[in-house]
mmCIF file of C-alpha atoms in Angstrom:
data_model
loop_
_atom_site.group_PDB
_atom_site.id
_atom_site.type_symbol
_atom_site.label_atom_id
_atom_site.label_comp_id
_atom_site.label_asym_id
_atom_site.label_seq_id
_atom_site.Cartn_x
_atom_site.Cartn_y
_atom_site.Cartn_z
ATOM 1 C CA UNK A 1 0.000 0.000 0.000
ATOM 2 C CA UNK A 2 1.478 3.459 -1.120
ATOM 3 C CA UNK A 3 1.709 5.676 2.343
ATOM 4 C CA UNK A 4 -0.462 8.510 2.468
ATOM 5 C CA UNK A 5 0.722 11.802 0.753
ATOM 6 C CA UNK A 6 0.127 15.352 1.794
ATOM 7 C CA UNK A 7 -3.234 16.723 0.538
ATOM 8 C CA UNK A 8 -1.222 19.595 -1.239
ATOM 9 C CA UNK A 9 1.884 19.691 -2.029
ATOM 10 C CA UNK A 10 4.599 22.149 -1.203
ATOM 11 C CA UNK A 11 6.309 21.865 -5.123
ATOM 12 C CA UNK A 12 5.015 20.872 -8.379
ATOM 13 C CA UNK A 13 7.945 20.131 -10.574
ATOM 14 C CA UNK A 14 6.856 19.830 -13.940
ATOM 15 C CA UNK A 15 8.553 18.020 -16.907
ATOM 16 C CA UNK A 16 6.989 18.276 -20.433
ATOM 17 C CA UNK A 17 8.823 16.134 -22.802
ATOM 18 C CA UNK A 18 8.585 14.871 -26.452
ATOM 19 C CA UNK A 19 11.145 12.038 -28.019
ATOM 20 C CA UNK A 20 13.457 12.144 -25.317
ATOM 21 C CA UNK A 21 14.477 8.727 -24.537
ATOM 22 C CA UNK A 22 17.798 9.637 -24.306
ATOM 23 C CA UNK A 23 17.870 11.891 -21.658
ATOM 24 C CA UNK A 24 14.335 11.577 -19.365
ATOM 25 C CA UNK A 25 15.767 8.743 -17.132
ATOM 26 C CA UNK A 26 19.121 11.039 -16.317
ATOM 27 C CA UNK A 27 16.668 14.102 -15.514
ATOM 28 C CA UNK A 28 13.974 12.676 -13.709
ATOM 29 C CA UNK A 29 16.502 10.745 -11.341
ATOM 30 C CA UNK A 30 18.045 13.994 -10.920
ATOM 31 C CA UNK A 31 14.957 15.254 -9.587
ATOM 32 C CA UNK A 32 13.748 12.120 -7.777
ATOM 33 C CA UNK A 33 16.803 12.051 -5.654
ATOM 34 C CA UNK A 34 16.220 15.527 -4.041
ATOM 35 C CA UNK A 35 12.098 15.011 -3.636
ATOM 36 C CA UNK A 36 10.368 14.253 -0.593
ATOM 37 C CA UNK A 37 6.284 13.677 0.352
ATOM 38 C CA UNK A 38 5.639 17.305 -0.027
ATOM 39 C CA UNK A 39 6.500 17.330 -3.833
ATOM 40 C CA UNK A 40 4.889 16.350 -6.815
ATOM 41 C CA UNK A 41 6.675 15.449 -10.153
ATOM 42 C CA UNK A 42 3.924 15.397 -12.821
ATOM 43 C CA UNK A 43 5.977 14.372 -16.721
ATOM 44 C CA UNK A 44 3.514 15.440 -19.654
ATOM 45 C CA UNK A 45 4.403 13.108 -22.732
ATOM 46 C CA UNK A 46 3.841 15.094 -25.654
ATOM 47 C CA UNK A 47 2.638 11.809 -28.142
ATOM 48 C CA UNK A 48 6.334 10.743 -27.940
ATOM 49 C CA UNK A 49 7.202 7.844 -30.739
ATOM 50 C CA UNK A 50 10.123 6.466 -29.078
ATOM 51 C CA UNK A 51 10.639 5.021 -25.786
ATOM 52 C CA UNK A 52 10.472 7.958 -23.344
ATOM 53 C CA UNK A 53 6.618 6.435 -21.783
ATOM 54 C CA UNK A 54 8.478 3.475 -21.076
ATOM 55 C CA UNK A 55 11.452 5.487 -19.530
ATOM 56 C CA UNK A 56 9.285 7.358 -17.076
ATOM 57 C CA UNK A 57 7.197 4.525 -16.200
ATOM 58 C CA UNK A 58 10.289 2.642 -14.711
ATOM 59 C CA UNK A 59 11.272 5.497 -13.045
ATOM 60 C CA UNK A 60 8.019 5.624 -11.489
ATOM 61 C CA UNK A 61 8.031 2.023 -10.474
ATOM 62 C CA UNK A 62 11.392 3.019 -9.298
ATOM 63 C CA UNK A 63 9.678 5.563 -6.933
ATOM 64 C CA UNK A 64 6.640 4.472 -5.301
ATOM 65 C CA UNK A 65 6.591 6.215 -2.386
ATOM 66 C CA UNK A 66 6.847 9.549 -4.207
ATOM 67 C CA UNK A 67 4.098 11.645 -5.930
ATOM 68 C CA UNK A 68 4.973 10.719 -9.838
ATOM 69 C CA UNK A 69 2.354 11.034 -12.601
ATOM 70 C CA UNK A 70 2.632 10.490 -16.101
ATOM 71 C CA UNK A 71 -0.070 12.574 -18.559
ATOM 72 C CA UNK A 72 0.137 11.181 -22.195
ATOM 73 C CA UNK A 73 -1.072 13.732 -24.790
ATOM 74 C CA UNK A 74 -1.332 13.480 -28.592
ATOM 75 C CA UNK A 75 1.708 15.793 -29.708
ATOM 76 C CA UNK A 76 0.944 19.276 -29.744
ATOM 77 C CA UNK A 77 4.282 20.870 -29.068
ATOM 78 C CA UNK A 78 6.228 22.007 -25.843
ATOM 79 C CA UNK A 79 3.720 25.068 -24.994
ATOM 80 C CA UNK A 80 0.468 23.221 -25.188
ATOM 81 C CA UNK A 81 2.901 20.378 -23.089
ATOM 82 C CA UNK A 82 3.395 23.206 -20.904
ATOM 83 C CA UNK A 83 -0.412 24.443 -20.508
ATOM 84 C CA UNK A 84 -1.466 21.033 -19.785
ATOM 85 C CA UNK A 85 1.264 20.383 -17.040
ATOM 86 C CA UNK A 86 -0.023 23.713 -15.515
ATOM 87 C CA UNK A 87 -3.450 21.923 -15.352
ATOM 88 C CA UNK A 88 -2.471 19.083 -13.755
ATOM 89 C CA UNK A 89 -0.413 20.913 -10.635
ATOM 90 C CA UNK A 90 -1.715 21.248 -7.019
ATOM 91 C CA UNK A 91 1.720 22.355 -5.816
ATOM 92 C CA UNK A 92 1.958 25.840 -3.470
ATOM 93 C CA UNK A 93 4.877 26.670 -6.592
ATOM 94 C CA UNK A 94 5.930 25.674 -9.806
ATOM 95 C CA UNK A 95 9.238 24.568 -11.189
ATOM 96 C CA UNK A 96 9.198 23.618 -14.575
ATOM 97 C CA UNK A 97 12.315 21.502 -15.654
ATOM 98 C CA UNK A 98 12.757 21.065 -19.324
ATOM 99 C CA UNK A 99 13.255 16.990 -19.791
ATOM 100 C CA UNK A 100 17.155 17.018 -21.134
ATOM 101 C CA UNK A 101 18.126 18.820 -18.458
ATOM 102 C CA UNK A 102 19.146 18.576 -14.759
ATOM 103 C CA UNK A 103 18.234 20.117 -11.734
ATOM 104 C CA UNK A 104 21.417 20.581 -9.603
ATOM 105 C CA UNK A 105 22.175 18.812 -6.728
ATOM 106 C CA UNK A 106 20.540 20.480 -3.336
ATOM 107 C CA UNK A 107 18.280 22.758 -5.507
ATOM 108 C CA UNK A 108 14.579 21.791 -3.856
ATOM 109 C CA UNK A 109 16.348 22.043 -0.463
ATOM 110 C CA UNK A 110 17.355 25.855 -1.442
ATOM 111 C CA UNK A 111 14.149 26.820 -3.105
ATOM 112 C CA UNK A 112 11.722 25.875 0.116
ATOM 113 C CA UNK A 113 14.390 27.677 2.232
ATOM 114 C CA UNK A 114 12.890 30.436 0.667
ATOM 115 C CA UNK A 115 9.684 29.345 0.368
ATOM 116 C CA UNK A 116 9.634 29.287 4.028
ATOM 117 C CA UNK A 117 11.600 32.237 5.331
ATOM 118 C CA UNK A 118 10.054 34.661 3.049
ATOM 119 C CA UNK A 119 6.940 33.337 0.706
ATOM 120 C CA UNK A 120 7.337 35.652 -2.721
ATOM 121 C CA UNK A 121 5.349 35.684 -5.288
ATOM 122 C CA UNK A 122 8.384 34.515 -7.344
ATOM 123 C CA UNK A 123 11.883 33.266 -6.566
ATOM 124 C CA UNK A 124 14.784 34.216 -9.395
ATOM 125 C CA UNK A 125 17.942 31.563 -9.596
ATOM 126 C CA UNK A 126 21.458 31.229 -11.096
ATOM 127 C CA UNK A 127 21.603 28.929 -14.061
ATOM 128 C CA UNK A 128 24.210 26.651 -15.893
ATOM 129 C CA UNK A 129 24.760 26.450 -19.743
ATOM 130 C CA UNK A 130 25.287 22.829 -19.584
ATOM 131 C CA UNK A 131 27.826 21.707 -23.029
ATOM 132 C CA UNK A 132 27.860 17.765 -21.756
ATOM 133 C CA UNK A 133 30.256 17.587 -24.757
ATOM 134 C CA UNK A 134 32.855 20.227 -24.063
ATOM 135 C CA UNK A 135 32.568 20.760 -20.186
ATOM 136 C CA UNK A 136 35.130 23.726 -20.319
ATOM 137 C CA UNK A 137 32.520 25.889 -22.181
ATOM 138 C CA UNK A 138 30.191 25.346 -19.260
ATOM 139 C CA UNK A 139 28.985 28.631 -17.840
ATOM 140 C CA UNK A 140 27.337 29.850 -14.658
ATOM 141 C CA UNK A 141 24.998 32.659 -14.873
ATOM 142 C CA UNK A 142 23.900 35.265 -12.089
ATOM 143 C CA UNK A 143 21.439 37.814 -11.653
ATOM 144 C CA UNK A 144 21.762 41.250 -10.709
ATOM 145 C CA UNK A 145 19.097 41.202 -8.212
ATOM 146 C CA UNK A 146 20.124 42.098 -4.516
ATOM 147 C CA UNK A 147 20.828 38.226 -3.106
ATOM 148 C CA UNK A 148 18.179 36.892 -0.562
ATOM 149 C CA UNK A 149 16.292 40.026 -0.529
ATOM 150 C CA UNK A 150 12.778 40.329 -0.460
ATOM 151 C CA UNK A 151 11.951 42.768 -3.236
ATOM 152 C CA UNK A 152 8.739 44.355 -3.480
ATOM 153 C CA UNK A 153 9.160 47.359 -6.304
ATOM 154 C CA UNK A 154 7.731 46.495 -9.251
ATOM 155 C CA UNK A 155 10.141 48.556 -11.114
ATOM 156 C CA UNK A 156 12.964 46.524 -9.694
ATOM 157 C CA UNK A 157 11.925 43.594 -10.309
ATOM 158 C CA UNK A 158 11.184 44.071 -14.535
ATOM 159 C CA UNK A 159 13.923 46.652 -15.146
ATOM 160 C CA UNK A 160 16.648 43.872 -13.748
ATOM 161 C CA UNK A 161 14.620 41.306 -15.362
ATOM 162 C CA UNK A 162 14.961 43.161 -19.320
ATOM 163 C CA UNK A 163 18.105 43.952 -18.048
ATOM 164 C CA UNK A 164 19.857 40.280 -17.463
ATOM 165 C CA UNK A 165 17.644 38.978 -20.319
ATOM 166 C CA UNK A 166 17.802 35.723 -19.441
ATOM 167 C CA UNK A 167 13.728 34.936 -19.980
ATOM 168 C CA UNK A 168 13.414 30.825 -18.894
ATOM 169 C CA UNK A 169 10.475 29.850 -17.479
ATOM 170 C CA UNK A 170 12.349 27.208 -15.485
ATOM 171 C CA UNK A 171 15.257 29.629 -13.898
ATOM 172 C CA UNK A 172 11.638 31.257 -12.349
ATOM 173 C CA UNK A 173 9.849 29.594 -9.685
ATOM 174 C CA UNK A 174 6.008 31.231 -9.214
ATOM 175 C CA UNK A 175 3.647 30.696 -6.923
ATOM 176 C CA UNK A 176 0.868 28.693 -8.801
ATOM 177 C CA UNK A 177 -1.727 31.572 -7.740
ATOM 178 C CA UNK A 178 0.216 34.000 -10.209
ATOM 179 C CA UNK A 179 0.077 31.637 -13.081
ATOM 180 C CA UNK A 180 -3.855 31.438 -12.023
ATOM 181 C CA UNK A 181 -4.019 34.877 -12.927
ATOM 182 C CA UNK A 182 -3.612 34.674 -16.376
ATOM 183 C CA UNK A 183 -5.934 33.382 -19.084
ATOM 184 C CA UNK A 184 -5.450 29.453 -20.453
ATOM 185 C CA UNK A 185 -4.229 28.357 -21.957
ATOM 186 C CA UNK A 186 -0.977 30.837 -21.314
ATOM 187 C CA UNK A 187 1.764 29.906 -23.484
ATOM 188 C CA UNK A 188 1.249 30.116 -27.021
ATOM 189 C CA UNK A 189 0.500 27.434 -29.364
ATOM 190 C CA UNK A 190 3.001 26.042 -31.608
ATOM 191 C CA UNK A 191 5.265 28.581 -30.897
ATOM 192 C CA UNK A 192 8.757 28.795 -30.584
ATOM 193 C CA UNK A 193 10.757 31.188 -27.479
ATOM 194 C CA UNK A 194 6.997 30.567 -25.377
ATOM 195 C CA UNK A 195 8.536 31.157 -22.456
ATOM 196 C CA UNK A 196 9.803 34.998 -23.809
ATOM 197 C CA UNK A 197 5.957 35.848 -24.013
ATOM 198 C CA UNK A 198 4.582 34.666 -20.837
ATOM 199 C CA UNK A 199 7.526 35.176 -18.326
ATOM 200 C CA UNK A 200 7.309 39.005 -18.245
ATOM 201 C CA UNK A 201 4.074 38.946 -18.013
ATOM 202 C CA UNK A 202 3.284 36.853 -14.828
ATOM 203 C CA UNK A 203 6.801 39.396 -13.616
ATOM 204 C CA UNK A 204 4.310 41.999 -13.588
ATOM 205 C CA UNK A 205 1.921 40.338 -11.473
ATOM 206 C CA UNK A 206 4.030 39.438 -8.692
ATOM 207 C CA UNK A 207 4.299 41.861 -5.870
ATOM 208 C CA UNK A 208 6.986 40.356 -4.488
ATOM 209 C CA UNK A 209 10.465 38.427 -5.379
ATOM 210 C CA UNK A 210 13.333 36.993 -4.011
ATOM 211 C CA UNK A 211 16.749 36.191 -5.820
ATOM 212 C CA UNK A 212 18.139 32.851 -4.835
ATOM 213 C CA UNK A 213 21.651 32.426 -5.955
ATOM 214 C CA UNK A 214 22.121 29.157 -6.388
ATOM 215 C CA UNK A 215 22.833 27.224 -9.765
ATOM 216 C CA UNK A 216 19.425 25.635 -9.745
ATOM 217 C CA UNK A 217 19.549 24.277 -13.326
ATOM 218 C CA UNK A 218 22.261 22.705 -16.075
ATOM 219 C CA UNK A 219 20.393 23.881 -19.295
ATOM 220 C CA UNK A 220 21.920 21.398 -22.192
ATOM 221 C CA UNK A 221 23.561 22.976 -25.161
ATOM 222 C CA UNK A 222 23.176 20.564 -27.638
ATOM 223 C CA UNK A 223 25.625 20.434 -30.657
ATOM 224 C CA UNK A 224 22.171 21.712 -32.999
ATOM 225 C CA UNK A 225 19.556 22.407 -30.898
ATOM 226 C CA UNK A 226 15.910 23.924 -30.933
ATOM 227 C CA UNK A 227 16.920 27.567 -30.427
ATOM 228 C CA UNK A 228 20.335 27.295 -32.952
ATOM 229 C CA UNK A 229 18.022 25.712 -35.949
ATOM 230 C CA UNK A 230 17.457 28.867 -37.383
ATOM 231 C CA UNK A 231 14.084 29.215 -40.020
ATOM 232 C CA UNK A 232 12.056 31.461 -40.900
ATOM 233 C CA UNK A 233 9.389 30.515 -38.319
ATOM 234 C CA UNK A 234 12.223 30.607 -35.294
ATOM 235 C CA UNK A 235 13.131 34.360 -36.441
ATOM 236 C CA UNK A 236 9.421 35.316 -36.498
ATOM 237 C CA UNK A 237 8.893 33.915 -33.463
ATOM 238 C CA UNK A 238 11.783 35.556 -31.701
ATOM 239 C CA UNK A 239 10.983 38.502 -32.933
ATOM 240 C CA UNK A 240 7.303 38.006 -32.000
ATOM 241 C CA UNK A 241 7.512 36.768 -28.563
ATOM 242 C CA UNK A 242 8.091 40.189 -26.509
ATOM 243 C CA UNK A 243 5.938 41.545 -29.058
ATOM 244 C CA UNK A 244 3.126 39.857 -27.482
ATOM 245 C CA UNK A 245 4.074 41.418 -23.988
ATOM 246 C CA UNK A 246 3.644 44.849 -25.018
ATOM 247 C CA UNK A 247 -0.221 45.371 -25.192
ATOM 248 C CA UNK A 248 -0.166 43.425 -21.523
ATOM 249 C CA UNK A 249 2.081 45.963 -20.229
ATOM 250 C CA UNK A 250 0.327 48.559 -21.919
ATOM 251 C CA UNK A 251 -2.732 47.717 -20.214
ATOM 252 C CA UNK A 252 -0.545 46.657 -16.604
ATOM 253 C CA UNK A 253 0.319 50.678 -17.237
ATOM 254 C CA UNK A 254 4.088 50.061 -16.449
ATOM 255 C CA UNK A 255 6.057 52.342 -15.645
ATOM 256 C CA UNK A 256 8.075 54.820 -17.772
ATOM 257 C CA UNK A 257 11.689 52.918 -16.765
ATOM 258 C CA UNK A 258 10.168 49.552 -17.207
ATOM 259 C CA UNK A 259 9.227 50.502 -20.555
ATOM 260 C CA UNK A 260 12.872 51.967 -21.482
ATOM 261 C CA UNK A 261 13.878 49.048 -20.156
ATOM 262 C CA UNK A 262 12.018 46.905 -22.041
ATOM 263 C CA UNK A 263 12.812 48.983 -25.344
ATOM 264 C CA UNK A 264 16.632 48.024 -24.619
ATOM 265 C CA UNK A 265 15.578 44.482 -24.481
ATOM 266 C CA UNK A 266 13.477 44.442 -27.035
ATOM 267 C CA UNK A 267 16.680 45.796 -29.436
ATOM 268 C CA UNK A 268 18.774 43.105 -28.287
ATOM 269 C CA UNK A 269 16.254 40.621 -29.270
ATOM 270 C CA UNK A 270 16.404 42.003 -32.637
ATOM 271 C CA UNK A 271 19.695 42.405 -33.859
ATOM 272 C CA UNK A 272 20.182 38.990 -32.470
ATOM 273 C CA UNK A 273 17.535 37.942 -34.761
ATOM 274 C CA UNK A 274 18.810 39.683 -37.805
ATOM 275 C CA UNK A 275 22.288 37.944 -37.229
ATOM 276 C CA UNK A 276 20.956 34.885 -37.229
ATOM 277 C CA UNK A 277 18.852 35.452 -39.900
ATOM 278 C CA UNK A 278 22.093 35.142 -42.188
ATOM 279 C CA UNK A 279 22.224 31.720 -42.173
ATOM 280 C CA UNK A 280 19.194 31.633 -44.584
ATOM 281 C CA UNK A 281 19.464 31.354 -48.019
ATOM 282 C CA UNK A 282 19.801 34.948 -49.295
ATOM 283 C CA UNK A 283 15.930 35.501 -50.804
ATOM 284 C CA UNK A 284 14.690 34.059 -47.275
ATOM 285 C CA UNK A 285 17.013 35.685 -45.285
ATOM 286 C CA UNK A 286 16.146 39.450 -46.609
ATOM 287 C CA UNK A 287 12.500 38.592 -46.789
ATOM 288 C CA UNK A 288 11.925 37.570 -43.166
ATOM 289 C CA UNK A 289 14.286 40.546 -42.232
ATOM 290 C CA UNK A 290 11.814 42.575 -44.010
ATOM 291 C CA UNK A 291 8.880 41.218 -42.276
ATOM 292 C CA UNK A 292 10.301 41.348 -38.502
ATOM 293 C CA UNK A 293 11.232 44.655 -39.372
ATOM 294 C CA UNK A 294 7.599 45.834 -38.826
ATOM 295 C CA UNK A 295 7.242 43.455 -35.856
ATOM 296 C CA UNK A 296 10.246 45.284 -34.247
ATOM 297 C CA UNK A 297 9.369 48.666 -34.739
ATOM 298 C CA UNK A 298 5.564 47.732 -33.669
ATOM 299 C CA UNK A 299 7.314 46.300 -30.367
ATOM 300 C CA UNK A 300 8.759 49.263 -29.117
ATOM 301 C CA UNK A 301 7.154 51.942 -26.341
ATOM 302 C CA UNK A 302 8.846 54.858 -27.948
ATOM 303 C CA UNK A 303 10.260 55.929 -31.131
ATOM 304 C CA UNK A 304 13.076 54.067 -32.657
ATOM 305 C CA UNK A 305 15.862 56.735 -32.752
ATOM 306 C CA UNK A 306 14.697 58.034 -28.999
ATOM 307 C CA UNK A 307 15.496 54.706 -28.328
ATOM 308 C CA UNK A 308 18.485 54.090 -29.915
ATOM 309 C CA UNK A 309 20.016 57.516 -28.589
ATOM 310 C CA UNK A 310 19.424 56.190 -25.182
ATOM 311 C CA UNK A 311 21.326 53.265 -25.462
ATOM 312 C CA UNK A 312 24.219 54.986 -27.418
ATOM 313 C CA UNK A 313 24.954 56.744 -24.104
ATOM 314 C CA UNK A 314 24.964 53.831 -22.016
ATOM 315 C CA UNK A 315 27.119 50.795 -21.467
ATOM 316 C CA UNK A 316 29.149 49.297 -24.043
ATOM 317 C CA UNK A 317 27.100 46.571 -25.091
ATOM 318 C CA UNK A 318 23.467 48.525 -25.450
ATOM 319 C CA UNK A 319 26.315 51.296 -27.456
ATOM 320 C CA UNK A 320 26.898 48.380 -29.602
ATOM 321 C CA UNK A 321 23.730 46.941 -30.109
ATOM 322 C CA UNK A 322 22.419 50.304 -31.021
ATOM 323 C CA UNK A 323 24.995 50.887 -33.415
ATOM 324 C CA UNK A 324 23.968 47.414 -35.451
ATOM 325 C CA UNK A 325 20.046 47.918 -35.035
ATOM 326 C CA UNK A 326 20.892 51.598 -36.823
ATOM 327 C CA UNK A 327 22.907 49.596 -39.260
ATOM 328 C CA UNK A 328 20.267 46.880 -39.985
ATOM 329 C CA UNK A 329 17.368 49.558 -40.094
ATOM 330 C CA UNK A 330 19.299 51.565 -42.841
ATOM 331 C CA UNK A 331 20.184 48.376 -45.016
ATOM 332 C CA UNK A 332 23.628 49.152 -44.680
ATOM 333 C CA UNK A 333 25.959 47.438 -47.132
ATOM 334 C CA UNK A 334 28.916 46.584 -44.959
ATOM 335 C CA UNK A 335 26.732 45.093 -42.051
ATOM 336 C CA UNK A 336 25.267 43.095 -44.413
ATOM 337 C CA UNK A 337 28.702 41.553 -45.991
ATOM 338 C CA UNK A 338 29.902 41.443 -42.277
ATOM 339 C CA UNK A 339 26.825 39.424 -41.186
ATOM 340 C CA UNK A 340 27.133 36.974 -44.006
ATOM 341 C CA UNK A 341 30.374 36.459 -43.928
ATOM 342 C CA UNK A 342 29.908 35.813 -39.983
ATOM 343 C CA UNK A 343 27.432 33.665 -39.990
ATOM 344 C CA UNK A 344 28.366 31.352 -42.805
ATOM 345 C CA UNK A 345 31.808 30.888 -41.190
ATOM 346 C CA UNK A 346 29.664 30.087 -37.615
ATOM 347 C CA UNK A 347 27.314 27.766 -39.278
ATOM 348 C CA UNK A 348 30.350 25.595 -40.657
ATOM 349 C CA UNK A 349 32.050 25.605 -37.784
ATOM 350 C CA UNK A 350 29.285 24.080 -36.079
ATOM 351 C CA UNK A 351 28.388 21.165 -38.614
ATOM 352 C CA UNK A 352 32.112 20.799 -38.081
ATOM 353 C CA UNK A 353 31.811 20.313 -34.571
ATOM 354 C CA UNK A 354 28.694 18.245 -34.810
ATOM 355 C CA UNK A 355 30.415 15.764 -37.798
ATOM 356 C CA UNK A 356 32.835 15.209 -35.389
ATOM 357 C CA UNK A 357 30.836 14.076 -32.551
ATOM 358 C CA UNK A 358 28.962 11.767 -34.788
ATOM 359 C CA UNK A 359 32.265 10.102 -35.801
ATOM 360 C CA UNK A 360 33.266 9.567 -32.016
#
């Protein structure tokens, strides 16, 4: 007989995965080794066609005396994987963990530290980009919130946000009631960068944060991966995704530095977008430059060149960016050559990289 469980748990650690046979067992065990009663672990299987049921089956059978459910779904894609996850939670607050990754050793204990000394709205973490394959190039990531301070200015907590840029839903741990807030399903449909739309936007509700500094996550950088595939949906949908914020904030009636803020991000976005772009073939390439164009003028609060004037007095890197998003607005010829030039030599060098793997 399984012993009784809490009523509601503490944590809901959510995994939505699709075709991942490879790497569930490794993640899940990182997570099972670090959960107790008070947690749930709930996996949605997004119609997977290999073996990754069967994976997180055994690691149920593996578990019984912890709270592990499976949801099968016919595939729909990681955001509608996402929504339904969200469904399925009871937990107090949600950690999403994406299913080829690992949760760092100690991470649960650190989270309901906070949880219990100071109940925010949201808790902020460090983060690891995780290259299993070339572990010198692994890199820890901070935030430059105040450490293990409650922070309660709205202001503060989305200007550092645009700021450090670094949008995962998983490096952010809400309470469920903030997620509540929002209309489902809340991450968009077959849509690439999901987490870019919603994650500033349930920011905005929460009246309260606190930045943990611990390395709660090793994100996997695959050799070709979802986010370095580049297409002509992936730049529309980066360029898209904190287009679809705007109108929320608009309504939220953020405040004049959030929205400069914001601006700056929304500029970085772009030009990282047109660089990538490159590595289309050249009628693509200008033609979906030509179309986010209008998305990325249509995202901003205030006028491009206010904008871009701002930034050209700042640090070094907005100085930069600005410089290249004057450059790509005005079609100029020698960004262009540069870009292509770049890019092409990037894109070899990684199907160098990956050949080479594949020949190990």
């Amino acid at each position: 007989m399984k012993p009784q469980l809490p009523d509601a748990p503490l944590l809901s650690i959510l995994v939505p995965g699709y075709n991942v046979e490879r790497f569930i067992t490794d993640c899940l065990e990182h997570i099972t080794a670090q959960m107790q009663q008070h947690h749930e672990l709930i996996v949605v299987d997004d119609g997977s066609t290999d073996h990754t049921v069967a994976r997180v089956r055994a690691v149920q059978a593996a578990h019984p005396r912890l709270r592990i459910r499976l949801v099968e779904q016919a595939n729909q894609g990681i955001a509608d994987a996402r929504n339904r996850a969200l469904l399925e939670a009871h937990g107090e607050y949600i950690l999403f963990v994406d299913s080829d990754d690992r949760l760092l050793p100690r991470s649960l204990e650190a989270l309901e530290r906070v949880i219990h000394d100071k109940r925010p709205d949201v808790i902020a973490t460090a983060l690891r980009f995780w290259h299993p394959d070339a572990p010198d190039k692994d890199r820890d990531v901070f935030m430059s919130y105040a450490p293990e301070q409650t922070i309660t200015c709205q202001d503060a907590i989305l200007t550092s946000f645009f700021n450090d840029r670094h949008m995962y839903v998983w490096c952010k741990v809400f309470r469920r009631e903030i997620y509540a807030q929002e209309a489902m399903p809340l991450f968009p449909s077959r849509r690439l960068f999901e987490d870019v739309a919603v994650v500033p936007r349930l920011l905005q509700r929460c009246r309260s944060l606190v930045y943990l500094p611990h390395v709660l996550l090793a994100y996997r950088q695959h050799p070709v991966s979802i986010t370095r595939v580049i297409s002509e949906q992936w730049c529309v949908d980066f360029a898209s995704a904190l287009a679809a914020v705007k109108p929320h904030f608009e309504r939220a009636g953020v405040s004049a530095a959030v929205r400069a803020q914001f601006d700056v991000a929304v500029c970085h976005f772009y030009i990282g977008m047109v660089k990538n772009s490159y590595q289309l073939p050249a009628a693509k390439g200008k033609a979906v430059r030509g179309k986010v164009r209008g998305i990325f003028l249509d995202s901003l609060f205030a006028p491009p060149q206010q904008v871009l004037a701002g930034m050209a007095g700042a640090g070094r890197r907005d100085a930069r960016t600005a410089r290249q998003v004057q450059r790509a607005l005005d079609g100029n010829r020698w960004f262009h050559f540069q870009q292509s030039a770049v890019r092409k030599l990037k894109l070899w060098q990684r199907l160098e990289r990956t050949r080479a793997l594949l020949r190990r």
